[in-house]
PDB file of N, CA, C and O in Angstrom:
ATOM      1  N   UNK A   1      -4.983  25.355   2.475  1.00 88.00           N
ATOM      2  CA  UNK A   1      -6.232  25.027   1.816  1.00 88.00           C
ATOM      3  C   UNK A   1      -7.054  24.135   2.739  1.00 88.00           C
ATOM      4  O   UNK A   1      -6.442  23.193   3.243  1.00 88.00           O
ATOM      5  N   UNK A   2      -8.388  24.286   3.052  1.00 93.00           N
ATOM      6  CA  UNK A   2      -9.217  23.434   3.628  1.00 93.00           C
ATOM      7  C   UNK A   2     -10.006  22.452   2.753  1.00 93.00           C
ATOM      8  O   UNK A   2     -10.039  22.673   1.543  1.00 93.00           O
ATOM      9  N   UNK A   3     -10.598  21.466   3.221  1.00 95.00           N
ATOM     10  CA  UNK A   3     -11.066  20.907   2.462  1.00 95.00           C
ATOM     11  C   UNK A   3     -12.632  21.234   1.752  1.00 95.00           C
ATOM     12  O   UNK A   3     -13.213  20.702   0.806  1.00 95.00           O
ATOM     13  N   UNK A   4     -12.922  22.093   2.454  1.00 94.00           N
ATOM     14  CA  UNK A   4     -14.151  22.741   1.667  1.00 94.00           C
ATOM     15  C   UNK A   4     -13.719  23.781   0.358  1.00 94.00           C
ATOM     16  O   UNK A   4     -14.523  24.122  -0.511  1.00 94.00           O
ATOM     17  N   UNK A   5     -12.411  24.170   0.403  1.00 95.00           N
ATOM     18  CA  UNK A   5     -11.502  25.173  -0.671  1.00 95.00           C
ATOM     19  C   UNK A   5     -11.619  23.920  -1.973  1.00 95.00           C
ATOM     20  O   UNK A   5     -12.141  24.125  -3.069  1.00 95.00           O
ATOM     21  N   UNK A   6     -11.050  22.731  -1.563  1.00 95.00           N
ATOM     22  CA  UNK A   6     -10.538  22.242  -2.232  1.00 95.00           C
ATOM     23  C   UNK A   6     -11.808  21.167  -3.263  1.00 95.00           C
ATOM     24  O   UNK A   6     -11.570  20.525  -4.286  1.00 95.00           O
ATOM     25  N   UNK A   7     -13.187  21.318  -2.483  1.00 94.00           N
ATOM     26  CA  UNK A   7     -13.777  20.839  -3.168  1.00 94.00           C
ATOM     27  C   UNK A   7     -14.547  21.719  -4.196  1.00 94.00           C
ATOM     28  O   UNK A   7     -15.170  21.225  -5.136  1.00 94.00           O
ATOM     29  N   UNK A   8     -14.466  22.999  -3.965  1.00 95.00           N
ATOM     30  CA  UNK A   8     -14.901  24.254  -4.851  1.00 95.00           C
ATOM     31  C   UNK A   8     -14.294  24.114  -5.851  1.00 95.00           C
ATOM     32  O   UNK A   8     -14.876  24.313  -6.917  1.00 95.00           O
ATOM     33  N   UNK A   9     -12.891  23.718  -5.829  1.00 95.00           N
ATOM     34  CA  UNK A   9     -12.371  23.956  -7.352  1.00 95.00           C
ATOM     35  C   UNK A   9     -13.093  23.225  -8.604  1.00 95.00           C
ATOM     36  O   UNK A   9     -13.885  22.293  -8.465  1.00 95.00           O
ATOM     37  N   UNK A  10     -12.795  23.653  -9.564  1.00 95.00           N
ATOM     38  CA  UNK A  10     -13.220  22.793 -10.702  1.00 95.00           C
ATOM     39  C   UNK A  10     -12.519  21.423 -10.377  1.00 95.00           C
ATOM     40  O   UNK A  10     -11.735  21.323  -9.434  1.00 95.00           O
ATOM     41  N   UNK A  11     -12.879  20.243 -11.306  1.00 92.00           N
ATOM     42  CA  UNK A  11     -12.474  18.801 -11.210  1.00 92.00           C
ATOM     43  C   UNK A  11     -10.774  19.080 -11.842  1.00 92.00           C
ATOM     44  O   UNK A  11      -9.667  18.825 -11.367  1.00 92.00           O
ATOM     45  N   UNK A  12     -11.156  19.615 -12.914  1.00 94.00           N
ATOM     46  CA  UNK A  12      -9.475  19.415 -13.799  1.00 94.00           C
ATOM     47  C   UNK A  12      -8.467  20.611 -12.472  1.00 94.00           C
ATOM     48  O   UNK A  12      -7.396  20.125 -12.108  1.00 94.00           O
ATOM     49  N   UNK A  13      -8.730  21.623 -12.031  1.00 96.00           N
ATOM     50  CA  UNK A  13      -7.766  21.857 -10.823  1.00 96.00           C
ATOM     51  C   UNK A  13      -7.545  21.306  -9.548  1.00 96.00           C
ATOM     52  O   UNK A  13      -6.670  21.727  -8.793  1.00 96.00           O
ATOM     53  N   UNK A  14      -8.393  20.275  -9.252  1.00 95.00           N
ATOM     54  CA  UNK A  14      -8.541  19.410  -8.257  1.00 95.00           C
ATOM     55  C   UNK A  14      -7.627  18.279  -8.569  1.00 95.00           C
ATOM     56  O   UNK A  14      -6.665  17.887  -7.908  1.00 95.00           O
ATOM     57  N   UNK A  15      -8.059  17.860  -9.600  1.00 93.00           N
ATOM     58  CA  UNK A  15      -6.899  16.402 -10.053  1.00 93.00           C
ATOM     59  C   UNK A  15      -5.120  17.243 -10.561  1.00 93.00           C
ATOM     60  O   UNK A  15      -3.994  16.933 -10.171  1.00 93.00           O
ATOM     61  N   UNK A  16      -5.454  18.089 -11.310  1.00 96.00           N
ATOM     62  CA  UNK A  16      -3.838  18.389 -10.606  1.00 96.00           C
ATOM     63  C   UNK A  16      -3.398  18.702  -9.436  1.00 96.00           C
ATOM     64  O   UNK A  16      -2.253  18.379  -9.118  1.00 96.00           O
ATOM     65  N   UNK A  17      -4.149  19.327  -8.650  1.00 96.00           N
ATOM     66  CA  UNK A  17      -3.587  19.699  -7.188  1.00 96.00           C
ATOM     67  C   UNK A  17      -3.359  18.093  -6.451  1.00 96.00           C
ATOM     68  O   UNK A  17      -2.491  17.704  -5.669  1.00 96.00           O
ATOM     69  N   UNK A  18      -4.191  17.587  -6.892  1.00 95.00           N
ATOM     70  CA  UNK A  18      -3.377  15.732  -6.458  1.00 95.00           C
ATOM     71  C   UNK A  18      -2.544  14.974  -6.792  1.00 95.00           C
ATOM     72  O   UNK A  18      -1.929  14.143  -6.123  1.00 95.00           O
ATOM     73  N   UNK A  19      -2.451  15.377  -8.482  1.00 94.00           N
ATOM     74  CA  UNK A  19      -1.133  14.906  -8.894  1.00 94.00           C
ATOM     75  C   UNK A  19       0.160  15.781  -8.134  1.00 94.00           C
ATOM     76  O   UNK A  19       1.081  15.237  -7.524  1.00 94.00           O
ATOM     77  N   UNK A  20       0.021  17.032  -8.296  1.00 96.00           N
ATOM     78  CA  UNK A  20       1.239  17.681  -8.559  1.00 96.00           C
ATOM     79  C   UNK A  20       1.544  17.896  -6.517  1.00 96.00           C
ATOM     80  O   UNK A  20       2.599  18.370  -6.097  1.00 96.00           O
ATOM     81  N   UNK A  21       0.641  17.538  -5.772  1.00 96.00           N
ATOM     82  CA  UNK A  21       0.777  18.340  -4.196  1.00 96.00           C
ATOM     83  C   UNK A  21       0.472  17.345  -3.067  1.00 96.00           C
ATOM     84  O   UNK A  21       0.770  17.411  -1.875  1.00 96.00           O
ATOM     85  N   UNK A  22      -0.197  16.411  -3.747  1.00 96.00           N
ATOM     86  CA  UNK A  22      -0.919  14.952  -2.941  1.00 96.00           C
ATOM     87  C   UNK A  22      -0.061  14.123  -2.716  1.00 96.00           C
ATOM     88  O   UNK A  22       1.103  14.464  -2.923  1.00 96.00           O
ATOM     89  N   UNK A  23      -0.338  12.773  -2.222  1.00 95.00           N
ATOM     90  CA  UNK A  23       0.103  11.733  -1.847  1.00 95.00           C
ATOM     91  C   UNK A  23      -0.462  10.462  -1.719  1.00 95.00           C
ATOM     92  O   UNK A  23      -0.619  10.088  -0.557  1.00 95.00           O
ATOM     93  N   UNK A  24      -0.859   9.587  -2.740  1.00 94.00           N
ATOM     94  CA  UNK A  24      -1.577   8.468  -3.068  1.00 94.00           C
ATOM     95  C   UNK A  24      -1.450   7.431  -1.971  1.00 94.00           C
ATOM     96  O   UNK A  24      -0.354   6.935  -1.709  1.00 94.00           O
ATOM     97  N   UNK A  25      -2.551   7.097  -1.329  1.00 94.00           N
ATOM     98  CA  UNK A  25      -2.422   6.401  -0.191  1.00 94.00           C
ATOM     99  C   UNK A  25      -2.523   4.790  -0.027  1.00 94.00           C
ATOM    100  O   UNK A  25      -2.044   4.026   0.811  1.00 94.00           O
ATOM    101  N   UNK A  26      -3.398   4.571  -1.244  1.00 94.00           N
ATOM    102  CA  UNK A  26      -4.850   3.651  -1.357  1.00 94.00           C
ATOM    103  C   UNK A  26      -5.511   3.505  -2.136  1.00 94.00           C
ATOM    104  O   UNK A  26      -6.296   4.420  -2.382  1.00 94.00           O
ATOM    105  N   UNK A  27      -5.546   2.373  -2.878  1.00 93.00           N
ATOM    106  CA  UNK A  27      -7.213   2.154  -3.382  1.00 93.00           C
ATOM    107  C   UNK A  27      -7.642   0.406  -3.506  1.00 93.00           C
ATOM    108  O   UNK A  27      -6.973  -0.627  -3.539  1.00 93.00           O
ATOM    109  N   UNK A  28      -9.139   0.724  -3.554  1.00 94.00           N
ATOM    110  CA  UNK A  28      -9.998   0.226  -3.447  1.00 94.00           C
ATOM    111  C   UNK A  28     -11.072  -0.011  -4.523  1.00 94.00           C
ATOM    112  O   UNK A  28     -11.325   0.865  -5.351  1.00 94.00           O
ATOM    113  N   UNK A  29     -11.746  -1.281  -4.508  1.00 94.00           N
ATOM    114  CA  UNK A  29     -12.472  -1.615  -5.377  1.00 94.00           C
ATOM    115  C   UNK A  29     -13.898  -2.220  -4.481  1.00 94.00           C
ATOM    116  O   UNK A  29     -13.887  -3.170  -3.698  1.00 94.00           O
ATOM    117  N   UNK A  30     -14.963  -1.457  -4.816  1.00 93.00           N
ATOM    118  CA  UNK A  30     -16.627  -1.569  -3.908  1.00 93.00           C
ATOM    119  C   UNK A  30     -17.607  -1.822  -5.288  1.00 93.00           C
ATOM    120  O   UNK A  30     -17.724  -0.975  -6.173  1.00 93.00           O
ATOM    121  N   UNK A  31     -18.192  -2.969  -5.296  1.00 93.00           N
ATOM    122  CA  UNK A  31     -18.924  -2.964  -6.173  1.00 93.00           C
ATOM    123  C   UNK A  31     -18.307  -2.525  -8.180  1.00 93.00           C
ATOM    124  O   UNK A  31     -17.194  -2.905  -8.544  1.00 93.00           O
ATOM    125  N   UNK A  32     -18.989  -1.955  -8.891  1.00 94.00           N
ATOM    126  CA  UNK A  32     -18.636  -1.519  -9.949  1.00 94.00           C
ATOM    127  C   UNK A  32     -17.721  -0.097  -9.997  1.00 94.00           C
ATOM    128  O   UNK A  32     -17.641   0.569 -11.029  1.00 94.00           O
ATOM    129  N   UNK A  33     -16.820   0.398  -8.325  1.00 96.00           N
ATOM    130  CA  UNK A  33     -16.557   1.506  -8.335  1.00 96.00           C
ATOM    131  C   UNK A  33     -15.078   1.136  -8.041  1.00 96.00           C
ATOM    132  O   UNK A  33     -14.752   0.050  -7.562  1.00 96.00           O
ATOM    133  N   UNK A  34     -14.140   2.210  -8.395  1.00 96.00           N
ATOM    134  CA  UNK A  34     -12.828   2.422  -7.874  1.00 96.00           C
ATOM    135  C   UNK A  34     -12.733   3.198  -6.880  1.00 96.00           C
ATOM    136  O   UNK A  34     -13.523   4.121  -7.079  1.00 96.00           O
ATOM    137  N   UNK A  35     -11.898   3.411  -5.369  1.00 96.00           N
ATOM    138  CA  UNK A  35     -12.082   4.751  -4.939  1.00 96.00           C
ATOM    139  C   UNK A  35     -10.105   4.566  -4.686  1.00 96.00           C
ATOM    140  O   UNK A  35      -9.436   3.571  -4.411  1.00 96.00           O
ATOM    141  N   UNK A  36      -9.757   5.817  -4.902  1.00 96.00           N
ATOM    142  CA  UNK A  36      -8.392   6.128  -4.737  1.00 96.00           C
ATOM    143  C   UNK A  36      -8.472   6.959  -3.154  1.00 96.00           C
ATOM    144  O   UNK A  36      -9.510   7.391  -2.652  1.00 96.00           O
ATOM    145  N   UNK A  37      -7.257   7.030  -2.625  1.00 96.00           N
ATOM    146  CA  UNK A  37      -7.511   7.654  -1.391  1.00 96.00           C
ATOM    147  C   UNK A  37      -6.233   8.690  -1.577  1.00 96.00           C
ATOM    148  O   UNK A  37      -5.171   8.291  -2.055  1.00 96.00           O
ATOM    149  N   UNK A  38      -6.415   9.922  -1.198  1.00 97.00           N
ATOM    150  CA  UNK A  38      -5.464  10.712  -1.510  1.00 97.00           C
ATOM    151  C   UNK A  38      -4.980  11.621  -0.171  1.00 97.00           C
ATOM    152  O   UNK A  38      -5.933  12.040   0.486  1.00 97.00           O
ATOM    153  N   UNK A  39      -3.870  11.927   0.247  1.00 96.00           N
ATOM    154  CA  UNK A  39      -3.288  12.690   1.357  1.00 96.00           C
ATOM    155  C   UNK A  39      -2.519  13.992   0.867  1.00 96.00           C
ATOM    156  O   UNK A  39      -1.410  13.915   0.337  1.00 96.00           O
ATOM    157  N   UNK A  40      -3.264  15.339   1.107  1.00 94.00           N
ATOM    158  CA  UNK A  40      -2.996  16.586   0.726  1.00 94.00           C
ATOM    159  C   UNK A  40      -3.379  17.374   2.129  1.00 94.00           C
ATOM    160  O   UNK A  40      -4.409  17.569   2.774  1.00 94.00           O
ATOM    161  N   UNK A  41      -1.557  17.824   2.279  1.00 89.00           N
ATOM    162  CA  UNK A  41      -1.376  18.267   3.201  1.00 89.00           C
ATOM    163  C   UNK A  41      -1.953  17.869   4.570  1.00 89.00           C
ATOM    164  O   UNK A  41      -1.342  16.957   5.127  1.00 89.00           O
ATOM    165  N   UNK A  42      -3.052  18.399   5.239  1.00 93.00           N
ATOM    166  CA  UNK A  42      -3.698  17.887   6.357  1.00 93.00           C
ATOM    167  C   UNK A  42      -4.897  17.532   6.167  1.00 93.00           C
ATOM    168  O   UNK A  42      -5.610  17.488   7.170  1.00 93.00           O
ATOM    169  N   UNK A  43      -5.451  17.196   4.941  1.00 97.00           N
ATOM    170  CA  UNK A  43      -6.801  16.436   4.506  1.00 97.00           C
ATOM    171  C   UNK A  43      -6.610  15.301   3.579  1.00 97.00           C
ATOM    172  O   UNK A  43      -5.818  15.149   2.650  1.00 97.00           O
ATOM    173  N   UNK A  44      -7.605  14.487   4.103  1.00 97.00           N
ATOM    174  CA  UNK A  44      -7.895  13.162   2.663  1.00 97.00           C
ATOM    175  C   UNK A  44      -8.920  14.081   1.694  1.00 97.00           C
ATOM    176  O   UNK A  44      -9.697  15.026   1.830  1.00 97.00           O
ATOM    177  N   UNK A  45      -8.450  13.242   0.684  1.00 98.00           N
ATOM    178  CA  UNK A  45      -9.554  13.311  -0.758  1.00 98.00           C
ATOM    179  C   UNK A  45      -9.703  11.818  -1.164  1.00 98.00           C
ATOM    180  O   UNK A  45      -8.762  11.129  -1.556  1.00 98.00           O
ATOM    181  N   UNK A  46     -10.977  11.395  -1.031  1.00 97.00           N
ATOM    182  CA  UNK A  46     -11.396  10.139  -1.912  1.00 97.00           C
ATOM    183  C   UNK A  46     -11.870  10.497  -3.410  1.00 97.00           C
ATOM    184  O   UNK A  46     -12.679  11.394  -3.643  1.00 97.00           O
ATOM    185  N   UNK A  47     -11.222   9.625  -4.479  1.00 97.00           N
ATOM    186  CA  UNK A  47     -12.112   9.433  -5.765  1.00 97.00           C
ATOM    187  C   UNK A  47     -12.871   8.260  -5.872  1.00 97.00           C
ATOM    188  O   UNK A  47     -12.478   7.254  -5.283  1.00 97.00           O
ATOM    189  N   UNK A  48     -13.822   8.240  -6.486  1.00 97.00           N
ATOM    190  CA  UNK A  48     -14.651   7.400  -6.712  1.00 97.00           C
ATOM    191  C   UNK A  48     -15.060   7.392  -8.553  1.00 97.00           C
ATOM    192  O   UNK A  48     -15.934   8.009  -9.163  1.00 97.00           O
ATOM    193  N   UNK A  49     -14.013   6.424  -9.034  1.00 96.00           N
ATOM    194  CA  UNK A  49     -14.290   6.132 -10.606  1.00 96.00           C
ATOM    195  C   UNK A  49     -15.324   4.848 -10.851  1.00 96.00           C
ATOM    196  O   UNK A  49     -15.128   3.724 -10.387  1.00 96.00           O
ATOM    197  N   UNK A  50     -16.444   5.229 -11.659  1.00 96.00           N
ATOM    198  CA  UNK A  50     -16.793   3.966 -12.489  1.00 96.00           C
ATOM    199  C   UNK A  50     -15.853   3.196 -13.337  1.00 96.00           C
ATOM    200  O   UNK A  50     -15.124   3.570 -14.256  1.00 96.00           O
ATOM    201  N   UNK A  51     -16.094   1.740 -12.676  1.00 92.00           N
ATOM    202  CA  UNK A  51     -14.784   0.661 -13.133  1.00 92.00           C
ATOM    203  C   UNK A  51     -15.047   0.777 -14.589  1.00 92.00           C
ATOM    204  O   UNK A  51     -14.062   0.872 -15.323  1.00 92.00           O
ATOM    205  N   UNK A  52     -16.365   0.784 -15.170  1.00 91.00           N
ATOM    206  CA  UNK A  52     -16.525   0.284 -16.391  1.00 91.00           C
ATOM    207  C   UNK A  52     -15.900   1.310 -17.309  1.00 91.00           C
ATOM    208  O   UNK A  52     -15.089   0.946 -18.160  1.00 91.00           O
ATOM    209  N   UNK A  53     -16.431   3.258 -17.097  1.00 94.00           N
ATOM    210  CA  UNK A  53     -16.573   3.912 -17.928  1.00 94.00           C
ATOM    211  C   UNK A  53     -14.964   4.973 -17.678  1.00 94.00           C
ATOM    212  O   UNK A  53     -14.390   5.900 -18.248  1.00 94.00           O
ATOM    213  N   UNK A  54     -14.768   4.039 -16.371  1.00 89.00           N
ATOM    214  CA  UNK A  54     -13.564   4.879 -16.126  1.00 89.00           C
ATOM    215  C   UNK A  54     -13.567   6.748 -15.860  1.00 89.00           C
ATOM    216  O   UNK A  54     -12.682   7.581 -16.055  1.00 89.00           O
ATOM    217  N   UNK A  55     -14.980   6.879 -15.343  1.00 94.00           N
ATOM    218  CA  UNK A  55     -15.089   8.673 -14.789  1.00 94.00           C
ATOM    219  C   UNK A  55     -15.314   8.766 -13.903  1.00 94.00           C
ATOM    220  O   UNK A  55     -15.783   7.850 -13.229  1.00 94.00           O
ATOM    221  N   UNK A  56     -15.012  10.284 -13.360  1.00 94.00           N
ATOM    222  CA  UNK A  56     -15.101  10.114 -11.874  1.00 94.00           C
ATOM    223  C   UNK A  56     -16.417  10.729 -11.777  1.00 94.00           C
ATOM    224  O   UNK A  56     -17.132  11.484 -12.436  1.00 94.00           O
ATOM    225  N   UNK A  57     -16.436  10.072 -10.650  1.00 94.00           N
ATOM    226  CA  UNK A  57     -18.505  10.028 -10.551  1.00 94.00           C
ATOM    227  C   UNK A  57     -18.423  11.206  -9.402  1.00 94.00           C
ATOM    228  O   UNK A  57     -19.117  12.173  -9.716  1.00 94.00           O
ATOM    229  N   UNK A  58     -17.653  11.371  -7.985  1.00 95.00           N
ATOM    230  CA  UNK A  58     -17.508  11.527  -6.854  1.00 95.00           C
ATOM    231  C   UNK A  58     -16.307  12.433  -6.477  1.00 95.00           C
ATOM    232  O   UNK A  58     -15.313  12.344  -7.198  1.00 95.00           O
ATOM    233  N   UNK A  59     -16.289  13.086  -5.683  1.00 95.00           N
ATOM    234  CA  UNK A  59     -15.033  13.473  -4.778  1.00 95.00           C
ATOM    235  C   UNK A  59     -15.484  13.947  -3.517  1.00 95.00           C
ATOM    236  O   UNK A  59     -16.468  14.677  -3.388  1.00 95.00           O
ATOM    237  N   UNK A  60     -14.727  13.512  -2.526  1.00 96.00           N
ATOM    238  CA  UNK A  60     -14.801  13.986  -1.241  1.00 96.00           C
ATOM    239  C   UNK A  60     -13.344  14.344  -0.518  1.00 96.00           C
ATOM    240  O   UNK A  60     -12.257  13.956  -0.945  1.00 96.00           O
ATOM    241  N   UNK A  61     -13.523  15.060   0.515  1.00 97.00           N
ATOM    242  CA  UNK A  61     -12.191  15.821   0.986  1.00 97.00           C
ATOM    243  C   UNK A  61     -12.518  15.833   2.543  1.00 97.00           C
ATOM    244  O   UNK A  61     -13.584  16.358   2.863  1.00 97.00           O
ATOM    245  N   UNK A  62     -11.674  15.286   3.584  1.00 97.00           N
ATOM    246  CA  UNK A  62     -12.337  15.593   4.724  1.00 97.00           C
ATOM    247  C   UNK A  62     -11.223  15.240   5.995  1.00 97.00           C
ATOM    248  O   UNK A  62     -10.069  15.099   5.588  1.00 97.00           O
ATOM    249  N   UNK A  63     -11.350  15.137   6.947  1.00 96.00           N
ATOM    250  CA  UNK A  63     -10.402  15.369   7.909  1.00 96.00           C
ATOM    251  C   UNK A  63     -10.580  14.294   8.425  1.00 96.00           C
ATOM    252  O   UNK A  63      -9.736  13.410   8.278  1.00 96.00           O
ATOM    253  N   UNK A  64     -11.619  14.106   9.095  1.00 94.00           N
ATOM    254  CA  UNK A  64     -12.295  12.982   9.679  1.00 94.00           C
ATOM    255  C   UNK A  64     -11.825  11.263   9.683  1.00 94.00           C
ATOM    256  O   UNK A  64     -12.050  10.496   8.746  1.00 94.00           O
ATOM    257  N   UNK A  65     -11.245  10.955  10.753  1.00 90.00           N
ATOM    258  CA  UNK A  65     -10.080   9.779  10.246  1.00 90.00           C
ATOM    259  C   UNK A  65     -11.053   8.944   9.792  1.00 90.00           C
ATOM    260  O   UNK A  65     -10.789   8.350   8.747  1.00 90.00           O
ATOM    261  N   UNK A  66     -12.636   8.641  10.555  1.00 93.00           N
ATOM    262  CA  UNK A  66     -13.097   7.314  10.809  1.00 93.00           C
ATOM    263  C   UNK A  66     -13.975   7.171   9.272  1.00 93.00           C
ATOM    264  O   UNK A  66     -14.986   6.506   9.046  1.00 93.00           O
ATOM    265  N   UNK A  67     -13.131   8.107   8.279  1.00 93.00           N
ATOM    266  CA  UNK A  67     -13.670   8.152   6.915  1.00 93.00           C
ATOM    267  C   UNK A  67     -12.494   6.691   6.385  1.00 93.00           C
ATOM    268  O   UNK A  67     -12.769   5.810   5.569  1.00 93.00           O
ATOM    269  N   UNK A  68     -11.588   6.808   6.932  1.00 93.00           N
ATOM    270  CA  UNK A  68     -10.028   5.883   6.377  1.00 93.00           C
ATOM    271  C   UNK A  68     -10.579   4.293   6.696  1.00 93.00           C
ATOM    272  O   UNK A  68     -10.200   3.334   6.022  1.00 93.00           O
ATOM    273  N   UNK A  69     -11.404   4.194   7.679  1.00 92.00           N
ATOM    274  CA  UNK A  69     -11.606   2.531   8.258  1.00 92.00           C
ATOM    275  C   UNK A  69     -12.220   1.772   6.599  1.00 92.00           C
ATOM    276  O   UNK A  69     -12.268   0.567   6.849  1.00 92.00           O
ATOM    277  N   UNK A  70     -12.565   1.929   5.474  1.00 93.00           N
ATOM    278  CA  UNK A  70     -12.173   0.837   4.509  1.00 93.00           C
ATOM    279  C   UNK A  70     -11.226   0.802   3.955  1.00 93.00           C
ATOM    280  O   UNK A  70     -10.983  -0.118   3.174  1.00 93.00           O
ATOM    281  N   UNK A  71     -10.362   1.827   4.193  1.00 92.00           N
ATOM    282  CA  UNK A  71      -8.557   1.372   3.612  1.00 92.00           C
ATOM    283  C   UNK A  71      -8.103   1.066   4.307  1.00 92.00           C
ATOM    284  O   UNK A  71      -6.911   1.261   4.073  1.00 92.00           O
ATOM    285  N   UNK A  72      -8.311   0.340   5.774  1.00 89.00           N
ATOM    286  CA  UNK A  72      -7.132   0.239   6.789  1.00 89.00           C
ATOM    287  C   UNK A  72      -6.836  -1.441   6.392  1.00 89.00           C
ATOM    288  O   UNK A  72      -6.183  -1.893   7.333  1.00 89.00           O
ATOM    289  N   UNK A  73      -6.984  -2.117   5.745  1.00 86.00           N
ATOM    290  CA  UNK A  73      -6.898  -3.204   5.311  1.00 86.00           C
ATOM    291  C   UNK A  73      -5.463  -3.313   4.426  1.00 86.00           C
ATOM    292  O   UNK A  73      -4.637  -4.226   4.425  1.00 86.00           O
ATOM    293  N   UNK A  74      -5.476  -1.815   3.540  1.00 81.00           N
ATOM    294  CA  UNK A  74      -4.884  -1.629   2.487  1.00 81.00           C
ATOM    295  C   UNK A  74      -3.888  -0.965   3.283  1.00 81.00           C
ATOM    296  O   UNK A  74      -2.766  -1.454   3.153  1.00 81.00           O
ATOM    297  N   UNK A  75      -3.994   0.200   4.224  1.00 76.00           N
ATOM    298  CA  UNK A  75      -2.964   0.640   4.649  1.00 76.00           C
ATOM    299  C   UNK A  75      -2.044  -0.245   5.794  1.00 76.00           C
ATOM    300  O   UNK A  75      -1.112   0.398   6.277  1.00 76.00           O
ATOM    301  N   UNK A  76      -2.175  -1.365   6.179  1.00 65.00           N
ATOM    302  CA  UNK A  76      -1.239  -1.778   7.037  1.00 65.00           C
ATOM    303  C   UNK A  76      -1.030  -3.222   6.854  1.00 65.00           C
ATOM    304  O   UNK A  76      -1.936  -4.049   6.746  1.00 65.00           O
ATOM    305  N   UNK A  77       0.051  -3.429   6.830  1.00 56.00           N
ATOM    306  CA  UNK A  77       0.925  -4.482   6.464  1.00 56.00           C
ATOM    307  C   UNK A  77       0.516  -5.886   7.407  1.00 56.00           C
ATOM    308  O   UNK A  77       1.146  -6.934   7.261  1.00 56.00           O
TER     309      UNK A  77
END
């Protein structure tokens, strides 16, 4: 799956393909937003939830490491 596949899907087959195939990396809190960082197969997926209403506003999917530089805080010890 590429990450342009994976952003076609509907939302509800997208969030299972993260539960059930992903790998939770990360998250983060920007302003009034949550973003989760997700590792599927050879692509990231970011979510981006409103803190307040708790929905997801956002999704992105992408290869591109220098997308990871606001979790690298979170990812290393």
């Amino acid at each position: 799956m590429q990450p342009t596949d994976f952003t076609k899907l509907p939302a509800d087959q997208q969030l299972d393909t993260l539960y059930f195939a992903g790998d939770i990396l990360a998250n983060r809190y920007e302003g009034d937003n949550i973003f989760l960082l997700y590792n599927l197969r050879d692509f990231y997926v970011e979510l981006r939830y409103d803190a307040f209403t708790n929905q997801l506003n956002h999704v992105s999917a992408f290869r591109d490491t220098n997308q990871l530089e606001p979790y690298l805080p979170y990812l290393v010890d």
